[in-house]
Amino acid sequence: MKYIYLVVIFISGILLASDVKPINNQLALKECGSCHFAYQPGLLPKRSWKKIISNLGNHFGTDASLDKKDEQMLLSYFIKNSSDNSNQYLSRVITRYTRADKTPMRITTGVVFRRAHDELRRSTFLRKSVGNPGNCIACHRTAKRGLYNEDYVRIPR
Amino acid sequence: MMKKSFIVLFVFAILANANGFNPQMQQYINQLKTQAQKSKSNFVDFSAKRGEQIFVSEHIGKRGKNISCSSCHSTNLRQIGKNVHTGKSIKPLSPLANAKRLSRVKDVKKWLRRNFNDVYKRQGTAIEKGDVLYYINSK
């Protein structure tokens, strides 16, 4: 009997564990979630976040600048929780498959993202209800919790 | 000193009620007015009408394409807008439809800095910022 409980706890532990650590910082949720889904720090290595967060004045062709104090606070939060400082499953995979001599600026151009979505057509990402590949939350309904498991995916029409 | 700042705050509170800005925002508007007077000696007050032009007119923006403030915020400020760069929806800009708008000076300054850069490829002048805030506040 005891044994069954343990198995149940173990299995639900696996099911509930997130792939990346959810964001638990109000400033990051507010400032990095105003123009798009707030990507978890565990989706890119710290060298990427350094480059992204120190260039917010020219962020993918838009001005996302912050005052120095907020920028510094976000930088340390993103570095502390970057993929290479995290033990979560998806973060470890991303760290492992990102070439050490590259500093990716996007999640959506990385090997892990491309392999995970190789069965999807480009047009699926561009349809109106999705917009672009970076809109994780359009298909991954549990993305805010850091859960990207394919069981929770629903592609909108 | 304390007394003086209380009186100043009190005056701001009255002014705030007059045209619907909270005391902090009114203080910011007053700063913009002082700057505006310095740059233009016959400056009287900001104008929502000029603000509308600033808001709806198109310009070659930061991305080299035609863009206006309405591209993201729409021309009906009580409606939900949509970020043209990312597709994410934007809550209404009008304080009448969304009480949080034009209430925090820090956020207002931040977005004016970013959004003028995106549309005009430069910072807004004190007069332009005041005009556009009057316009948004009147919608």
mmCIF file of N, CA, C and O in Angstrom, chain A residues 8 14 21 27 33 38 46 54 56 62 66 70 72-73 81 92 97 106 110 119 121 123 126 130 149 152-153 155:
data_model
loop_
_atom_site.group_PDB
_atom_site.id
_atom_site.type_symbol
_atom_site.label_atom_id
_atom_site.label_comp_id
_atom_site.label_asym_id
_atom_site.label_seq_id
_atom_site.Cartn_x
_atom_site.Cartn_y
_atom_site.Cartn_z
ATOM 1 N N VAL A 8 2.606 6.913 -6.836
ATOM 2 C CA VAL A 8 1.702 7.993 -7.258
ATOM 3 C C VAL A 8 2.377 9.347 -7.082
ATOM 4 O O VAL A 8 2.367 10.191 -7.970
ATOM 5 N N ILE A 14 6.631 14.012 -11.573
ATOM 6 C CA ILE A 14 7.130 14.147 -12.939
ATOM 7 C C ILE A 14 6.161 14.977 -13.780
ATOM 8 O O ILE A 14 6.563 15.883 -14.509
ATOM 9 N N LYS A 21 11.838 26.949 -15.056
ATOM 10 C CA LYS A 21 11.307 27.586 -13.852
ATOM 11 C C LYS A 21 10.402 28.755 -14.251
ATOM 12 O O LYS A 21 10.811 29.610 -15.045
ATOM 13 N N LEU A 27 8.852 42.487 -11.455
ATOM 14 C CA LEU A 27 9.430 43.440 -12.416
ATOM 15 C C LEU A 27 9.602 42.767 -13.783
ATOM 16 O O LEU A 27 9.276 43.348 -14.818
ATOM 17 N N GLY A 33 6.803 41.437 -20.123
ATOM 18 C CA GLY A 33 5.561 40.822 -20.570
ATOM 19 C C GLY A 33 4.601 41.843 -21.170
ATOM 20 O O GLY A 33 3.448 41.525 -21.432
ATOM 21 N N ALA A 38 6.038 36.759 -21.599
ATOM 22 C CA ALA A 38 7.255 36.928 -20.793
ATOM 23 C C ALA A 38 8.056 35.620 -20.781
ATOM 24 O O ALA A 38 7.732 34.695 -20.044
ATOM 25 N N LYS A 46 23.087 32.583 -20.104
ATOM 26 C CA LYS A 46 23.282 33.923 -19.538
ATOM 27 C C LYS A 46 23.978 34.877 -20.504
ATOM 28 O O LYS A 46 23.682 36.073 -20.523
ATOM 29 N N SER A 54 21.308 44.325 -22.276
ATOM 30 C CA SER A 54 22.103 45.558 -22.371
ATOM 31 C C SER A 54 21.857 46.302 -23.685
ATOM 32 O O SER A 54 22.472 47.333 -23.936
ATOM 33 N N LEU A 56 18.468 47.014 -24.812
ATOM 34 C CA LEU A 56 17.013 47.178 -24.882
ATOM 35 C C LEU A 56 16.586 48.415 -25.674
ATOM 36 O O LEU A 56 15.472 48.473 -26.191
ATOM 37 N N THR A 62 12.717 47.715 -32.041
ATOM 38 C CA THR A 62 11.809 48.548 -31.263
ATOM 39 C C THR A 62 12.568 49.076 -30.039
ATOM 40 O O THR A 62 13.607 48.535 -29.679
ATOM 41 N N LEU A 66 14.819 50.771 -20.514
ATOM 42 C CA LEU A 66 14.407 50.922 -19.114
ATOM 43 C C LEU A 66 15.379 51.868 -18.433
ATOM 44 O O LEU A 66 16.456 52.124 -18.981
ATOM 45 N N ASP A 70 16.287 49.577 -13.033
ATOM 46 C CA ASP A 70 15.444 48.438 -13.394
ATOM 47 C C ASP A 70 16.197 47.480 -14.311
ATOM 48 O O ASP A 70 16.068 46.259 -14.201
ATOM 49 N N GLN A 72 19.409 46.883 -14.381
ATOM 50 C CA GLN A 72 20.351 46.098 -13.568
ATOM 51 C C GLN A 72 19.639 45.009 -12.785
ATOM 52 O O GLN A 72 20.115 43.881 -12.693
ATOM 53 N N MET A 73 18.461 45.343 -12.230
ATOM 54 C CA MET A 73 17.720 44.350 -11.453
ATOM 55 C C MET A 73 17.284 43.192 -12.335
ATOM 56 O O MET A 73 17.375 42.030 -11.943
ATOM 57 N N ASN A 81 18.828 33.013 -13.197
ATOM 58 C CA ASN A 81 17.920 31.925 -13.583
ATOM 59 C C ASN A 81 18.105 31.463 -15.030
ATOM 60 O O ASN A 81 17.229 30.802 -15.588
ATOM 61 N N ARG A 92 18.372 22.505 -19.198
ATOM 62 C CA ARG A 92 19.593 21.694 -19.393
ATOM 63 C C ARG A 92 19.771 21.323 -20.860
ATOM 64 O O ARG A 92 20.870 21.386 -21.405
ATOM 65 N N TYR A 97 22.590 22.048 -26.081
ATOM 66 C CA TYR A 97 22.548 22.112 -27.543
ATOM 67 C C TYR A 97 22.828 23.499 -28.120
ATOM 68 O O TYR A 97 22.707 23.706 -29.313
ATOM 69 N N ARG A 106 17.625 34.898 -30.056
ATOM 70 C CA ARG A 106 16.247 34.406 -30.074
ATOM 71 C C ARG A 106 16.166 32.993 -29.514
ATOM 72 O O ARG A 106 17.131 32.232 -29.596
ATOM 73 N N GLY A 110 16.800 28.686 -32.197
ATOM 74 C CA GLY A 110 17.684 27.678 -31.626
ATOM 75 C C GLY A 110 17.338 26.259 -32.090
ATOM 76 O O GLY A 110 16.229 25.990 -32.539
ATOM 77 N N GLU A 119 7.563 19.363 -36.885
ATOM 78 C CA GLU A 119 6.384 18.852 -37.589
ATOM 79 C C GLU A 119 5.394 19.960 -37.943
ATOM 80 O O GLU A 119 4.403 19.722 -38.618
ATOM 81 N N ARG A 121 4.257 23.484 -39.769
ATOM 82 C CA ARG A 121 4.623 24.310 -40.917
ATOM 83 C C ARG A 121 4.821 25.747 -40.476
ATOM 84 O O ARG A 121 4.221 26.195 -39.515
ATOM 85 N N SER A 123 3.617 28.267 -41.900
ATOM 86 C CA SER A 123 2.337 28.980 -42.024
ATOM 87 C C SER A 123 1.478 28.836 -40.760
ATOM 88 O O SER A 123 0.682 29.705 -40.441
ATOM 89 N N LEU A 126 2.422 31.547 -38.499
ATOM 90 C CA LEU A 126 2.088 32.891 -38.977
ATOM 91 C C LEU A 126 0.589 33.137 -39.066
ATOM 92 O O LEU A 126 0.169 34.259 -39.337
ATOM 93 N N VAL A 130 -2.058 33.102 -34.120
ATOM 94 C CA VAL A 130 -0.760 32.890 -33.471
ATOM 95 C C VAL A 130 0.140 34.121 -33.667
ATOM 96 O O VAL A 130 0.626 34.695 -32.701
ATOM 97 N N ASN A 149 5.163 20.823 -22.198
ATOM 98 C CA ASN A 149 4.866 19.443 -22.549
ATOM 99 C C ASN A 149 3.840 19.370 -23.684
ATOM 100 O O ASN A 149 2.860 20.112 -23.685
ATOM 101 N N TYR A 152 -0.067 19.421 -23.325
ATOM 102 C CA TYR A 152 -0.865 20.620 -23.027
ATOM 103 C C TYR A 152 -0.945 21.582 -24.208
ATOM 104 O O TYR A 152 -1.311 22.738 -24.048
ATOM 105 N N VAL A 153 -0.562 21.109 -25.380
ATOM 106 C CA VAL A 153 -0.558 21.994 -26.546
ATOM 107 C C VAL A 153 -1.904 21.966 -27.252
ATOM 108 O O VAL A 153 -2.532 20.923 -27.385
ATOM 109 N N ILE A 155 -3.162 23.977 -30.813
ATOM 110 C CA ILE A 155 -2.919 25.016 -31.820
ATOM 111 C C ILE A 155 -4.240 25.688 -32.179
ATOM 112 O O ILE A 155 -5.187 25.008 -32.564
#
